[in-house]
Amino acid sequence: MKKYIRSPIVVVLGHVDVGKTTLLDRIRGTAVAAKEPGTMTQHIGASFLPWKALEKMCGPLAKNLRAEIKIPGLLVIDTPGHEAFTNLRRRGGSIADIAILVIDALKGVEKQTIESLEILKDRRTPFIIALNKIDRIPGWESHPGEPFVFSVRKQDEAAVVRLEESIYSVVNELYKFGYMSDRYDRIRDFSKTVAIVPISAKTGEGVPDLLLVLAGLTQRYMLKRLETEERPGRGVVLEVKEEPGLGKVLAVILYDGVIRKGDTIVLGGIEKPIVTRVRALLMPKPLDEMRSPEDRFMQMDEVKAAAGVLIATPKIEGVVAGSPVLVATEQDLDKIVKSVQEEVESLRIQRKGAGVVIKADTLGSLEALVSYVERQGIPVRFADVGPVVHRDVVEAQITKNEDRFLAAILAFNVKVTEEAEIE
């Protein structure tokens, strides 16, 4: 089988209003503005930035990369925040290869920054810090689109001192989590120190540095992880969505191998694994080729990792976001069904003794919630995906007899059935 290096999958996390969406828009906008052939390809739930475009965006900084670039580019997940990241799950970790944790230069580490750090640590996902909003530092003179290492030389001393105070505040907070960190241009060993890249998503300052560090780190430390071949594909359901003219479809991030039209796939379902066929593989058309909103997709015969793709399939009822999508051959179908069953079952909890009940809409949310609750020292009696039903109330009532303070149902993004409400 032919081996190749796939694109690293990049996700953006951070506190609310810290500038995650602005940063994503800036990266995509800069790529589109580069006007290179094949500058940026829109995937389902992600944007693919080829190395040629990244090189142009990094400008003179690209010369600092000593090694020949082997990664094809970066696949950046379009939806920022916890929820998208938790669904990018696989057994024992995340399919995201690296994360950008956005922190406000003026506010420092905030509540959701800490939650993001806990999730990243939980999933063992490497990350870099984008220290955003440097344009708001008192006295900072903005140089739109310029690399930070050039811009910082043009600042007066007082503005640089304020920036350094902001950096060291973040360094101290990260140290509490067991991470060594520093401004990226002062780091000698990136395997031991988290890179802090000062940026302004608004003006584009520092964004070239950020992309260069992302490309450099994944190239230097992740080539083995990124190596794949044309084997049966493995992916994860990002979401189950309704698409005009297509009905219900699966938005899938493919992180390994190849998926083809007509392939048999095994999906994680609420009740049991679902075995079905790929009826269609759809990718968005380039913006300049779209004739109308209904004409947004092109049919593909095959899709190689890493990619975001829509899958149309006859059996979709009961599929949950965060569940695995595995291509199966006739020979290994039973083995793969068993593997998917075990993976979904490993996230469900049913224990004796007092504890809270947890219900969530996706496997990713369920996994993250259980992990968070248990870290707070709260025992979990029962956990599953799906709406709150009569059985969940019964479980909480059993706990009430032992410990009334634990007789609670924690429901995330799910409905409460009528029978459960009556109970």
Tab-separated table of C-alpha atoms in Angstrom:
chain	number	residue	atom	x	y	z
A	1	MET	CA	0.000	0.000	0.000
A	2	LYS	CA	1.240	3.460	-0.925
A	3	LYS	CA	2.201	5.545	2.133
A	4	TYR	CA	1.797	9.316	2.329
A	5	ILE	CA	1.877	12.133	4.890
A	6	ARG	CA	-1.567	13.560	5.616
A	7	SER	CA	-2.358	17.111	6.720
A	8	PRO	CA	-2.374	17.772	10.478
A	9	ILE	CA	-5.845	18.453	11.935
A	10	VAL	CA	-5.888	21.773	13.821
A	11	VAL	CA	-8.566	22.923	16.286
A	12	VAL	CA	-9.058	26.343	17.946
A	13	LEU	CA	-10.041	26.651	21.644
A	14	GLY	CA	-10.353	29.470	24.180
A	15	HIS	CA	-12.648	31.562	26.366
A	16	VAL	CA	-15.805	33.166	24.960
A	17	ASP	CA	-15.155	36.442	23.054
A	18	VAL	CA	-11.411	35.860	23.017
A	19	GLY	CA	-11.298	36.101	19.211
A	20	LYS	CA	-11.404	32.443	18.084
A	21	THR	CA	-13.787	33.079	15.174
A	22	THR	CA	-11.948	36.273	14.190
A	23	LEU	CA	-8.697	34.290	14.073
A	24	LEU	CA	-10.273	31.579	11.893
A	25	ASP	CA	-11.730	34.258	9.601
A	26	ARG	CA	-8.335	35.969	9.435
A	27	ILE	CA	-6.549	32.729	8.472
A	28	ARG	CA	-9.149	31.868	5.831
A	29	GLY	CA	-9.353	35.463	4.572
A	30	THR	CA	-5.582	35.753	4.220
A	31	ALA	CA	-5.520	32.461	2.338
A	32	VAL	CA	-8.249	33.594	-0.055
A	33	ALA	CA	-6.527	36.961	-0.508
A	34	ALA	CA	-3.248	35.203	-1.429
A	35	LYS	CA	-4.915	34.366	-4.784
A	36	GLU	CA	-2.610	31.434	-5.421
A	37	PRO	CA	-3.940	28.532	-7.496
A	38	GLY	CA	-5.390	26.030	-5.014
A	39	THR	CA	-5.008	28.536	-2.194
A	40	MET	CA	-7.693	27.196	0.110
A	41	THR	CA	-10.173	24.382	-0.238
A	42	GLN	CA	-13.363	24.404	1.777
A	43	HIS	CA	-14.090	20.993	3.297
A	44	ILE	CA	-17.095	19.945	5.380
A	45	GLY	CA	-16.551	21.509	8.806
A	46	ALA	CA	-12.965	22.426	7.950
A	47	SER	CA	-10.718	24.529	5.716
A	48	PHE	CA	-7.691	23.045	3.983
A	49	LEU	CA	-4.698	25.388	3.650
A	50	PRO	CA	-2.054	23.932	1.295
A	51	TRP	CA	1.622	24.498	2.120
A	52	LYS	CA	2.105	26.758	-0.935
A	53	ALA	CA	-0.532	29.150	0.467
A	54	LEU	CA	0.915	28.914	3.998
A	55	GLU	CA	4.382	29.690	2.630
A	56	LYS	CA	3.057	32.831	0.957
A	57	MET	CA	1.155	33.821	4.136
A	58	CYS	CA	4.300	33.343	6.263
A	59	GLY	CA	6.255	35.596	3.874
A	60	PRO	CA	9.958	36.008	4.707
A	61	LEU	CA	9.532	33.871	7.880
A	62	ALA	CA	9.134	30.723	5.738
A	63	LYS	CA	12.871	30.878	5.037
A	64	ASN	CA	13.477	30.080	8.736
A	65	LEU	CA	12.256	26.507	8.241
A	66	ARG	CA	15.414	24.491	7.818
A	67	ALA	CA	13.843	21.192	6.793
A	68	GLU	CA	11.992	20.437	3.575
A	69	ILE	CA	8.243	20.636	4.246
A	70	LYS	CA	6.559	17.256	3.858
A	71	ILE	CA	3.080	18.039	5.193
A	72	PRO	CA	0.611	18.877	2.378
A	73	GLY	CA	-0.883	21.716	4.451
A	74	LEU	CA	-3.146	22.233	7.474
A	75	LEU	CA	-6.751	21.067	7.899
A	76	VAL	CA	-8.269	23.661	10.233
A	77	ILE	CA	-11.586	22.764	11.904
A	78	ASP	CA	-14.025	25.620	11.232
A	79	THR	CA	-16.047	25.440	14.453
A	80	PRO	CA	-14.056	26.778	17.383
A	81	GLY	CA	-14.594	25.861	21.025
A	82	HIS	CA	-15.093	22.942	23.385
A	83	GLU	CA	-18.022	21.268	21.718
A	84	ALA	CA	-16.452	20.677	18.307
A	85	PHE	CA	-13.220	19.560	19.971
A	86	THR	CA	-14.903	17.038	22.267
A	87	ASN	CA	-16.509	15.376	19.224
A	88	LEU	CA	-13.119	15.026	17.529
A	89	ARG	CA	-12.584	12.040	19.776
A	90	ARG	CA	-11.153	8.583	19.360
A	91	ARG	CA	-10.258	5.885	21.841
A	92	GLY	CA	-7.547	7.159	24.143
A	93	GLY	CA	-7.351	10.694	22.792
A	94	SER	CA	-8.325	13.086	20.036
A	95	ILE	CA	-8.121	13.066	16.262
A	96	ALA	CA	-6.966	16.709	16.503
A	97	ASP	CA	-3.198	16.647	16.071
A	98	ILE	CA	-2.596	20.088	17.542
A	99	ALA	CA	-4.681	22.885	19.084
A	100	ILE	CA	-4.434	26.668	19.111
A	101	LEU	CA	-5.451	27.929	22.560
A	102	VAL	CA	-6.425	31.601	22.182
A	103	ILE	CA	-5.827	33.824	25.235
A	104	ASP	CA	-6.659	37.535	25.590
A	105	ALA	CA	-3.413	39.491	26.104
A	106	LEU	CA	-5.174	41.930	28.442
A	107	LYS	CA	-7.288	39.475	30.448
A	108	GLY	CA	-4.900	36.518	30.601
A	109	VAL	CA	-6.079	33.044	31.603
A	110	GLU	CA	-9.885	32.934	32.104
A	111	LYS	CA	-12.396	30.303	33.236
A	112	GLN	CA	-12.841	28.611	29.854
A	113	THR	CA	-9.088	28.782	29.233
A	114	ILE	CA	-8.691	26.542	32.281
A	115	GLU	CA	-11.443	24.205	31.021
A	116	SER	CA	-9.693	24.062	27.623
A	117	LEU	CA	-6.374	23.231	29.292
A	118	GLU	CA	-8.047	20.425	31.255
A	119	ILE	CA	-9.633	18.975	28.094
A	120	LEU	CA	-6.331	19.223	26.171
A	121	LYS	CA	-4.503	17.491	29.025
A	122	ASP	CA	-7.247	14.855	29.225
A	123	ARG	CA	-6.991	14.102	25.494
A	124	ARG	CA	-3.187	14.442	25.464
A	125	THR	CA	-3.355	16.978	22.626
A	126	PRO	CA	-0.307	19.227	22.007
A	127	PHE	CA	-1.107	22.939	21.751
A	128	ILE	CA	0.328	26.386	21.147
A	129	ILE	CA	-0.878	29.663	22.652
A	130	ALA	CA	-2.122	32.496	20.435
A	131	LEU	CA	-1.858	35.530	22.734
A	132	ASN	CA	-4.488	37.644	20.992
A	133	LYS	CA	-5.433	41.351	20.953
A	134	ILE	CA	-1.878	42.740	21.169
A	135	ASP	CA	-3.233	45.704	19.165
A	136	ARG	CA	-5.081	46.723	22.367
A	137	ILE	CA	-1.952	46.874	24.497
A	138	PRO	CA	-1.540	50.552	25.538
A	139	GLY	CA	1.026	52.197	23.276
A	140	TRP	CA	1.176	49.322	20.782
A	141	GLU	CA	1.530	50.527	17.202
A	142	SER	CA	-0.174	48.116	14.795
A	143	HIS	CA	1.482	46.892	11.602
A	144	PRO	CA	-1.304	44.961	9.835
A	145	GLY	CA	-0.399	41.503	8.545
A	146	GLU	CA	3.223	41.806	9.631
A	147	PRO	CA	5.088	38.973	11.416
A	148	PHE	CA	5.279	39.613	15.174
A	149	VAL	CA	9.099	39.316	15.206
A	150	PHE	CA	9.294	42.312	12.848
A	151	SER	CA	6.496	44.317	14.460
A	152	VAL	CA	7.866	44.008	18.008
A	153	ARG	CA	11.118	45.726	16.943
A	154	LYS	CA	9.119	48.822	15.930
A	155	GLN	CA	7.390	49.253	19.320
A	156	ASP	CA	8.412	51.627	22.057
A	157	GLU	CA	9.848	50.161	25.246
A	158	ALA	CA	6.748	50.749	27.402
A	159	ALA	CA	4.498	48.741	25.007
A	160	VAL	CA	7.017	45.858	24.911
A	161	VAL	CA	7.214	45.842	28.744
A	162	ARG	CA	3.388	45.597	28.936
A	163	LEU	CA	3.447	42.706	26.427
A	164	GLU	CA	6.112	40.901	28.480
A	165	GLU	CA	4.000	41.309	31.638
A	166	SER	CA	1.083	39.717	29.778
A	167	ILE	CA	3.301	36.842	28.563
A	168	TYR	CA	4.697	36.121	32.028
A	169	SER	CA	1.239	36.144	33.565
A	170	VAL	CA	0.315	33.329	31.110
A	171	VAL	CA	3.659	31.552	31.738
A	172	ASN	CA	2.889	31.496	35.495
A	173	GLU	CA	-0.647	30.163	34.975
A	174	LEU	CA	0.525	27.407	32.607
A	175	TYR	CA	3.220	26.411	35.108
A	176	LYS	CA	0.425	25.579	37.599
A	177	PHE	CA	-0.786	22.986	35.065
A	178	GLY	CA	2.697	21.522	34.725
A	179	TYR	CA	3.566	23.246	31.429
A	180	MET	CA	6.748	25.185	30.730
A	181	SER	CA	6.109	27.994	28.217
A	182	ASP	CA	7.728	31.058	26.660
A	183	ARG	CA	7.504	33.491	23.751
A	184	TYR	CA	8.034	31.319	20.701
A	185	ASP	CA	11.099	33.138	19.320
A	186	ARG	CA	12.984	32.463	22.585
A	187	ILE	CA	12.370	28.703	22.690
A	188	ARG	CA	15.173	26.263	21.960
A	189	ASP	CA	13.373	22.963	22.572
A	190	PHE	CA	9.735	22.999	21.420
A	191	SER	CA	9.209	19.420	22.688
A	192	LYS	CA	9.501	20.646	26.283
A	193	THR	CA	8.146	24.202	26.080
A	194	VAL	CA	4.724	25.465	24.960
A	195	ALA	CA	5.063	28.219	22.354
A	196	ILE	CA	3.325	31.556	23.037
A	197	VAL	CA	2.768	33.518	19.821
A	198	PRO	CA	1.602	37.134	20.317
A	199	ILE	CA	-0.965	37.993	17.612
A	200	SER	CA	-3.787	40.302	16.632
A	201	ALA	CA	-6.555	38.415	14.842
A	202	LYS	CA	-8.025	41.836	14.012
A	203	THR	CA	-4.970	43.313	12.239
A	204	GLY	CA	-3.307	40.034	11.225
A	205	GLU	CA	-0.114	40.850	13.126
A	206	GLY	CA	1.638	37.695	14.298
A	207	VAL	CA	-0.605	35.392	12.224
A	208	PRO	CA	2.334	34.510	9.892
A	209	ASP	CA	4.344	33.483	13.001
A	210	LEU	CA	1.428	31.382	14.277
A	211	LEU	CA	1.078	29.480	10.990
A	212	LEU	CA	4.843	28.996	10.767
A	213	VAL	CA	5.010	27.545	14.302
A	214	LEU	CA	2.056	25.225	13.525
A	215	ALA	CA	3.665	23.975	10.309
A	216	GLY	CA	7.107	23.694	11.911
A	217	LEU	CA	5.942	21.779	15.016
A	218	THR	CA	3.777	19.296	13.133
A	219	GLN	CA	6.578	18.765	10.598
A	220	ARG	CA	9.262	18.333	13.283
A	221	TYR	CA	7.447	16.159	15.819
A	222	MET	CA	4.431	14.519	14.175
A	223	LEU	CA	5.486	12.967	10.875
A	224	LYS	CA	5.134	9.432	12.283
A	225	ARG	CA	1.603	10.159	13.543
A	226	LEU	CA	0.707	11.810	10.218
A	227	GLU	CA	1.903	8.891	8.113
A	228	THR	CA	-0.977	6.984	6.556
A	229	GLU	CA	-1.644	4.786	3.537
A	230	GLU	CA	-4.495	3.889	1.219
A	231	ARG	CA	-6.070	1.539	3.764
A	232	PRO	CA	-9.739	1.376	4.848
A	233	GLY	CA	-10.658	4.799	6.203
A	234	ARG	CA	-11.200	5.821	9.819
A	235	GLY	CA	-13.083	8.939	10.809
A	236	VAL	CA	-15.371	10.496	13.367
A	237	VAL	CA	-18.879	11.981	13.063
A	238	LEU	CA	-18.597	15.726	13.679
A	239	GLU	CA	-22.372	16.180	13.426
A	240	VAL	CA	-25.566	14.683	12.013
A	241	LYS	CA	-27.173	17.444	9.944
A	242	GLU	CA	-30.091	18.213	7.655
A	243	GLU	CA	-28.975	19.362	4.204
A	244	PRO	CA	-31.513	20.878	1.739
A	245	GLY	CA	-32.175	18.463	-1.124
A	246	LEU	CA	-30.168	15.694	0.556
A	247	GLY	CA	-32.021	15.081	3.815
A	248	LYS	CA	-30.041	13.865	6.828
A	249	VAL	CA	-26.323	13.427	6.216
A	250	LEU	CA	-23.198	12.853	8.305
A	251	ALA	CA	-20.470	15.491	8.540
A	252	VAL	CA	-17.344	13.383	9.026
A	253	ILE	CA	-13.681	14.198	9.625
A	254	LEU	CA	-11.572	11.464	8.035
A	255	TYR	CA	-8.261	11.167	9.878
A	256	ASP	CA	-6.778	7.981	8.425
A	257	GLY	CA	-6.902	6.024	5.175
A	258	VAL	CA	-9.398	6.295	2.311
A	259	ILE	CA	-13.189	6.153	2.022
A	260	ARG	CA	-14.900	5.355	-1.296
A	261	LYS	CA	-18.421	5.538	-2.679
A	262	GLY	CA	-20.074	2.129	-2.166
A	263	ASP	CA	-17.875	1.228	0.850
A	264	THR	CA	-19.430	-0.612	3.802
A	265	ILE	CA	-19.062	1.517	6.938
A	266	VAL	CA	-19.704	0.849	10.635
A	267	LEU	CA	-21.014	3.732	12.763
A	268	GLY	CA	-21.628	4.130	16.484
A	269	GLY	CA	-25.392	4.163	17.216
A	270	ILE	CA	-27.407	4.853	20.374
A	271	GLU	CA	-28.682	1.258	20.556
A	272	LYS	CA	-25.971	-0.682	18.707
A	273	PRO	CA	-23.395	-0.279	15.888
A	274	ILE	CA	-24.952	0.585	12.516
A	275	VAL	CA	-23.681	-1.199	9.396
A	276	THR	CA	-24.490	0.676	6.192
A	277	ARG	CA	-23.140	1.693	2.776
A	278	VAL	CA	-21.757	4.982	1.476
A	279	ARG	CA	-24.377	6.163	-0.998
A	280	ALA	CA	-22.572	9.436	-1.770
A	281	LEU	CA	-19.457	11.348	-0.728
A	282	LEU	CA	-19.890	15.108	-1.014
A	283	MET	CA	-17.423	17.982	-0.821
A	284	PRO	CA	-18.204	21.703	-1.189
A	285	LYS	CA	-17.587	23.194	-4.611
A	286	PRO	CA	-15.057	26.036	-4.807
A	287	LEU	CA	-16.883	29.330	-4.177
A	288	ASP	CA	-16.363	30.503	-7.755
A	289	GLU	CA	-18.014	27.342	-9.105
A	290	MET	CA	-21.219	27.574	-7.063
A	291	ARG	CA	-24.203	28.468	-9.236
A	292	SER	CA	-26.859	28.430	-6.487
A	293	PRO	CA	-27.204	27.370	-2.805
A	294	GLU	CA	-28.620	23.991	-3.971
A	295	ASP	CA	-25.586	23.504	-6.190
A	296	ARG	CA	-23.084	23.640	-3.351
A	297	PHE	CA	-21.619	20.145	-3.482
A	298	MET	CA	-19.681	17.954	-5.849
A	299	GLN	CA	-19.815	14.160	-5.712
A	300	MET	CA	-16.551	12.342	-5.044
A	301	ASP	CA	-15.641	8.747	-5.847
A	302	GLU	CA	-13.087	8.658	-3.043
A	303	VAL	CA	-11.732	10.894	-0.301
A	304	LYS	CA	-8.298	10.565	1.346
A	305	ALA	CA	-7.371	11.623	4.879
A	306	ALA	CA	-7.200	14.191	6.252
A	307	ALA	CA	-10.490	15.640	5.048
A	308	GLY	CA	-13.925	16.877	6.034
A	309	VAL	CA	-16.649	15.159	3.994
A	310	LEU	CA	-20.447	14.749	3.915
A	311	ILE	CA	-21.598	11.122	3.792
A	312	ALA	CA	-25.069	10.243	2.538
A	313	THR	CA	-26.138	6.778	3.675
A	314	PRO	CA	-29.478	4.889	3.895
A	315	LYS	CA	-29.169	4.127	7.641
A	316	ILE	CA	-28.632	7.267	9.674
A	317	GLU	CA	-31.220	7.064	12.475
A	318	GLY	CA	-29.561	6.644	15.851
A	319	VAL	CA	-26.063	7.766	14.753
A	320	VAL	CA	-24.553	10.146	17.317
A	321	ALA	CA	-21.901	12.833	16.902
A	322	GLY	CA	-18.516	11.844	18.272
A	323	SER	CA	-18.997	8.239	17.149
A	324	PRO	CA	-16.428	6.371	15.041
A	325	VAL	CA	-16.846	5.839	11.283
A	326	LEU	CA	-14.870	2.805	10.118
A	327	VAL	CA	-14.663	1.376	6.605
A	328	ALA	CA	-15.084	-2.412	6.782
A	329	THR	CA	-14.239	-5.207	4.364
A	330	GLU	CA	-16.200	-8.452	4.285
A	331	GLN	CA	-13.370	-10.245	6.105
A	332	ASP	CA	-13.127	-7.867	9.071
A	333	LEU	CA	-16.756	-6.681	9.390
A	334	ASP	CA	-17.515	-8.663	12.580
A	335	LYS	CA	-14.268	-7.524	14.196
A	336	ILE	CA	-15.001	-3.848	13.388
A	337	VAL	CA	-18.623	-4.069	14.639
A	338	LYS	CA	-17.279	-5.482	17.920
A	339	SER	CA	-14.628	-2.756	18.139
A	340	VAL	CA	-17.222	0.043	17.613
A	341	GLN	CA	-19.568	-1.592	20.140
A	342	GLU	CA	-16.773	-1.733	22.730
A	343	GLU	CA	-15.775	1.883	22.098
A	344	VAL	CA	-19.323	3.213	22.587
A	345	GLU	CA	-19.925	0.913	25.600
A	346	SER	CA	-16.683	2.124	27.218
A	347	LEU	CA	-18.212	5.618	27.456
A	348	ARG	CA	-21.479	4.474	29.028
A	349	ILE	CA	-21.588	4.104	32.785
A	350	GLN	CA	-23.844	1.945	34.922
A	351	ARG	CA	-22.651	1.470	38.484
A	352	LYS	CA	-24.069	0.530	41.838
A	353	GLY	CA	-24.016	3.025	44.692
A	354	ALA	CA	-24.961	6.696	44.944
A	355	GLY	CA	-24.012	9.050	42.113
A	356	VAL	CA	-25.325	11.575	39.617
A	357	VAL	CA	-26.985	10.691	36.292
A	358	ILE	CA	-25.455	12.256	33.150
A	359	LYS	CA	-27.201	12.507	29.771
A	360	ALA	CA	-25.612	14.224	26.740
A	361	ASP	CA	-26.341	14.689	23.055
A	362	THR	CA	-23.028	13.376	21.702
A	363	LEU	CA	-20.375	10.835	22.704
A	364	GLY	CA	-17.820	13.653	22.845
A	365	SER	CA	-19.913	15.734	25.258
A	366	LEU	CA	-20.652	12.651	27.370
A	367	GLU	CA	-16.968	11.757	27.646
A	368	ALA	CA	-15.980	15.342	28.528
A	369	LEU	CA	-18.809	15.740	31.092
A	370	VAL	CA	-18.076	12.475	32.879
A	371	SER	CA	-14.376	13.345	33.020
A	372	TYR	CA	-15.127	16.856	34.386
A	373	VAL	CA	-17.620	15.640	37.020
A	374	GLU	CA	-15.282	12.891	38.244
A	375	ARG	CA	-12.394	15.377	38.479
A	376	GLN	CA	-14.549	17.364	40.926
A	377	GLY	CA	-14.804	14.225	43.084
A	378	ILE	CA	-18.497	13.636	42.245
A	379	PRO	CA	-19.417	9.953	41.722
A	380	VAL	CA	-21.359	8.997	38.549
A	381	ARG	CA	-23.998	6.262	38.793
A	382	PHE	CA	-25.313	6.298	35.223
A	383	ALA	CA	-24.191	8.025	31.993
A	384	ASP	CA	-25.424	7.689	28.410
A	385	VAL	CA	-26.315	9.617	25.243
A	386	GLY	CA	-29.922	10.482	24.405
A	387	PRO	CA	-32.878	12.312	25.991
A	388	VAL	CA	-33.745	12.172	29.688
A	389	VAL	CA	-36.182	9.272	30.067
A	390	HIS	CA	-38.172	7.584	32.857
A	391	ARG	CA	-35.284	5.211	33.651
A	392	ASP	CA	-32.925	8.159	34.414
A	393	VAL	CA	-35.384	9.516	36.990
A	394	VAL	CA	-35.586	6.050	38.589
A	395	GLU	CA	-31.764	5.931	38.818
A	396	ALA	CA	-31.745	9.365	40.531
A	397	GLN	CA	-34.469	8.223	42.953
A	398	ILE	CA	-32.393	5.172	43.946
A	399	THR	CA	-29.489	7.532	44.734
A	400	LYS	CA	-31.849	9.793	46.742
A	401	ASN	CA	-32.415	6.958	49.213
A	402	GLU	CA	-28.651	6.853	49.883
A	403	ASP	CA	-27.523	10.480	49.409
A	404	ARG	CA	-30.048	13.179	48.536
A	405	PHE	CA	-27.286	15.638	47.513
A	406	LEU	CA	-26.252	13.332	44.656
A	407	ALA	CA	-29.804	12.736	43.420
A	408	ALA	CA	-29.349	14.895	40.329
A	409	ILE	CA	-29.661	14.474	36.565
A	410	LEU	CA	-27.119	16.506	34.600
A	411	ALA	CA	-28.521	16.930	31.088
A	412	PHE	CA	-26.457	18.576	28.352
A	413	ASN	CA	-28.173	19.653	25.108
A	414	VAL	CA	-30.861	16.951	25.335
A	415	LYS	CA	-34.653	16.954	25.640
A	416	VAL	CA	-36.606	15.653	28.628
A	417	THR	CA	-39.332	13.194	27.620
A	418	GLU	CA	-42.874	13.709	28.833
A	419	GLU	CA	-42.842	10.547	30.962
A	420	ALA	CA	-39.634	11.717	32.681
A	421	GLU	CA	-41.180	15.125	33.432
A	422	ILE	CA	-44.296	13.506	34.954
A	423	GLU	CA	-42.084	11.300	37.119
